[in-house]
Coordinates of C-alpha atoms and ligand atoms in Angstrom, one line a residue:
M1 CA -85.0 94.8 190.3
N2 CA -83.7 95.7 186.9
A3 CA -83.7 99.3 185.5
T4 CA -86.7 98.3 183.3
D5 CA -88.8 97.6 186.3
L6 CA -87.7 100.6 188.5
R7 CA -89.3 103.6 186.3
P8 CA -92.9 102.4 186.7
H9 CA -92.3 101.8 190.3
L10 CA -90.8 105.3 191.1
L11 CA -93.8 106.7 189.1
A12 CA -96.4 104.7 191.1
F13 CA -94.7 106.3 194.2
A14 CA -94.6 109.7 192.8
S15 CA -96.6 112.7 194.1
R16 CA -96.9 114.4 190.7
P17 CA -96.1 111.5 188.0
H18 CA -97.4 113.7 185.0
L19 CA -94.7 116.4 185.3
P20 CA -91.9 116.2 182.9
E21 CA -89.6 116.9 185.7
T22 CA -90.9 113.8 187.6
Q23 CA -90.6 111.4 184.5
A24 CA -87.3 112.8 184.0
L25 CA -85.8 112.1 187.2
A26 CA -87.6 108.8 187.6
G27 CA -86.0 107.6 184.1
T28 CA -82.7 109.2 185.0
M29 CA -82.9 107.0 188.3
A30 CA -84.0 104.0 186.8
L31 CA -81.6 103.8 183.9
A32 CA -78.4 104.3 186.2
P33 CA -77.2 100.5 185.8
R34 CA -77.2 101.1 182.1
R35 CA -74.5 103.9 182.5
R36 CA -70.7 103.5 183.1
G37 CA -68.8 104.4 185.8
P38 CA -69.5 107.4 188.1
W39 CA -72.7 108.1 185.9
R40 CA -73.9 104.7 187.3
A41 CA -75.4 107.0 190.1
P42 CA -79.1 107.5 190.1
V43 CA -78.4 111.0 189.8
A44 CA -74.5 111.9 189.6
G45 CA -73.4 114.9 191.5
L46 CA -76.0 114.4 194.4
G47 CA -74.8 113.1 198.1
A48 CA -76.8 111.0 200.3
R49 CA -78.7 113.7 201.8
E50 CA -79.6 115.3 198.6
L51 CA -81.0 112.1 197.0
D52 CA -82.9 111.7 200.0
V53 CA -84.5 114.9 199.8
L54 CA -85.0 114.5 195.9
L55 CA -86.9 111.4 196.9
L56 CA -89.1 112.8 199.7
S57 CA -90.1 115.9 197.4
Y58 CA -91.0 113.8 194.2
F59 CA -91.4 110.3 195.3
P60 CA -92.6 110.3 198.6
A61 CA -93.9 106.8 198.9
A62 CA -90.6 105.5 197.7
A63 CA -88.9 104.8 200.8
P64 CA -88.9 100.8 199.9
L65 CA -86.5 101.8 197.0
R66 CA -84.5 104.1 199.1
P67 CA -81.6 101.5 200.0
L68 CA -81.2 100.1 196.5
L69 CA -80.7 103.8 195.2
Q70 CA -78.2 104.7 197.7
I71 CA -76.3 101.4 197.1
W72 CA -76.2 102.3 193.3
R73 CA -74.9 106.0 194.5
E74 CA -72.1 104.7 196.8
E75 CA -71.0 102.2 194.1
A76 CA -70.9 104.9 191.3
E77 CA -69.2 107.5 194.0
A78 CA -66.3 105.0 194.2
A79 CA -65.8 105.0 190.6
P80 CA -62.9 107.4 189.0
R81 CA -63.9 110.2 186.7
Q82 CA -62.2 110.5 183.5
G83 CA -60.1 113.8 183.0
L84 CA -62.5 115.8 180.8
D85 CA -66.1 114.7 181.3
E86 CA -67.9 118.1 180.9
F87 CA -70.1 117.1 183.6
D88 CA -69.7 120.1 185.9
E89 CA -69.8 122.5 183.2
L90 CA -73.2 121.2 181.7
V91 CA -74.6 121.3 185.6
A92 CA -73.5 125.1 185.5
L93 CA -74.7 125.7 182.1
L94 CA -78.1 124.4 183.2
L95 CA -78.3 126.2 186.4
A96 CA -77.4 129.6 184.7
H97 CA -80.4 129.1 182.3
D98 CA -82.6 128.0 185.1
A99 CA -86.3 129.4 184.8
R100 CA -87.6 128.5 188.2
P101 CA -85.1 128.6 190.5
G102 CA -86.1 126.0 193.4
P103 CA -84.8 123.5 195.6
D104 CA -85.4 121.0 192.7
S105 CA -83.0 123.2 190.2
R106 CA -79.9 121.2 191.0
W107 CA -81.7 118.0 191.0
L108 CA -83.1 118.5 187.5
A109 CA -79.8 120.0 186.1
C110 CA -77.5 117.2 187.5
A111 CA -80.3 114.5 186.1
V112 CA -80.0 116.1 182.9
A113 CA -76.3 116.2 182.9
T114 CA -76.2 112.7 184.2
A115 CA -78.4 111.2 181.5
S116 CA -76.3 113.4 178.8
M117 CA -73.3 110.9 180.0
A118 CA -74.7 108.1 178.6
D119 CA -74.8 107.0 174.8
N120 CA -78.3 107.6 173.4
H121 CA -80.7 110.4 172.4
L122 CA -80.9 112.5 175.5
W123 CA -84.7 111.8 175.7
Q124 CA -84.1 108.2 175.8
D125 CA -81.4 108.5 178.5
L126 CA -83.8 110.3 180.6
G127 CA -86.2 107.7 180.2
L128 CA -88.9 109.9 178.5
P129 CA -91.5 108.7 176.2
S130 CA -90.2 111.0 173.3
R131 CA -88.1 114.3 172.4
A132 CA -91.4 116.0 172.9
E133 CA -91.6 115.7 176.4
L134 CA -87.5 116.7 176.7
N135 CA -88.7 119.9 174.8
T136 CA -91.4 120.5 177.3
L137 CA -89.0 120.1 180.1
M138 CA -86.5 122.4 178.7
Q139 CA -89.4 125.0 177.7
T140 CA -90.4 124.8 181.5
R141 CA -87.6 124.7 183.3
F142 CA -84.6 126.0 181.1
T143 CA -86.4 128.2 178.9
A144 CA -83.6 130.5 177.8
L145 CA -81.8 127.4 176.5
K146 CA -84.9 126.1 174.8
L147 CA -85.0 129.6 172.9
K148 CA -81.5 129.5 172.0
N149 CA -82.1 126.2 170.7
A150 CA -84.3 127.7 168.0
G151 CA -83.4 125.4 165.4
D152 CA -84.4 122.1 167.4
M153 CA -80.9 120.8 167.3
K154 CA -80.4 117.4 169.2
W155 CA -80.0 118.4 172.8
K156 CA -76.7 116.8 173.3
K157 CA -75.0 118.3 170.3
F158 CA -76.8 121.8 171.2
F159 CA -74.9 121.2 174.8
Y160 CA -71.9 120.5 173.4
R161 CA -71.9 123.4 171.0
Q162 CA -72.6 125.7 174.0
L163 CA -69.9 124.6 176.1
C164 CA -67.4 124.8 173.1
E165 CA -68.8 128.3 172.5
Q166 CA -68.1 129.2 176.1
A167 CA -64.7 127.8 176.0
E168 CA -64.0 129.5 172.5
V169 CA -63.4 126.1 171.0
L170 CA -64.4 126.1 167.2
I171 CA -65.9 122.6 166.6
C172 CA -68.1 123.3 163.6
K173 CA -66.7 122.5 160.1
S174 CA -69.1 125.2 158.4
P175 CA -70.0 128.8 159.4
S176 CA -73.5 127.8 158.9
C177 CA -75.5 124.9 159.7
A178 CA -77.5 125.1 156.4
A179 CA -74.2 124.6 154.5
C180 CA -72.7 121.9 156.7
N181 CA -72.1 118.4 155.8
D182 CA -72.9 117.4 159.3
Y183 CA -76.5 118.8 159.4
G184 CA -77.9 115.3 159.8
V185 CA -75.9 114.5 162.8
C186 CA -76.7 117.6 164.6
F187 CA -80.6 118.1 163.3
G188 CA -83.4 115.8 162.3
P189 CA -85.3 112.8 163.9
E190 CA -84.2 110.9 166.9
D191 CA -86.1 107.7 166.8
Ligands
SF4_1 S1 -74.8 121.5 161.4 FE1 -72.4 121.8 161.2 S2 -72.3 124.0 161.5 FE2 -74.3 123.4 162.5 S3 -74.0 122.8 164.7 FE3 -73.7 121.1 163.7 S4 -71.4 120.8 162.9 FE4 -71.8 122.8 163.8

């Protein structure tokens, strides 16, 4: 089964397929084979038990897919991580802004961080239909971050900027976005 096939199967097995949380988790897991190294895990950062609990909670009828997902997880776990990948910092940033702390908070934070390690726009790497669903997910689950991103900066750029500010690293070439030559890189449509 390839990545394109897996998402609809997962959603068919989901208890609440309409939720942005469900769609983001399904998309992140389905797109695992398109990521590199340790990010080829269904959801990086989750061990075998956590992945099983996630599947039981969000995709209770997905038992037939469990062996495949666990194989992907084991293969990814065997891959070395590069020195500075920012994954753990991003998970921590998301959890620090968790609006609905619960058992699924870590699964979602790890899924968003996993997708952030891929190469496309974040909504695409989460397998969501558009940026609108990603904004809904951020509004619902990471509300304070959504409020901080009042200018609707591209999410990967926004996360990176937040982590740089935390580390007191200056990445911006201009004191204001409006006057910056990189405005189009950080803002604008993501089609
Ligand atoms: S537009 Fe320029 S100033 Fe604004 S976040 Fe991007 S790089 Fe920084």
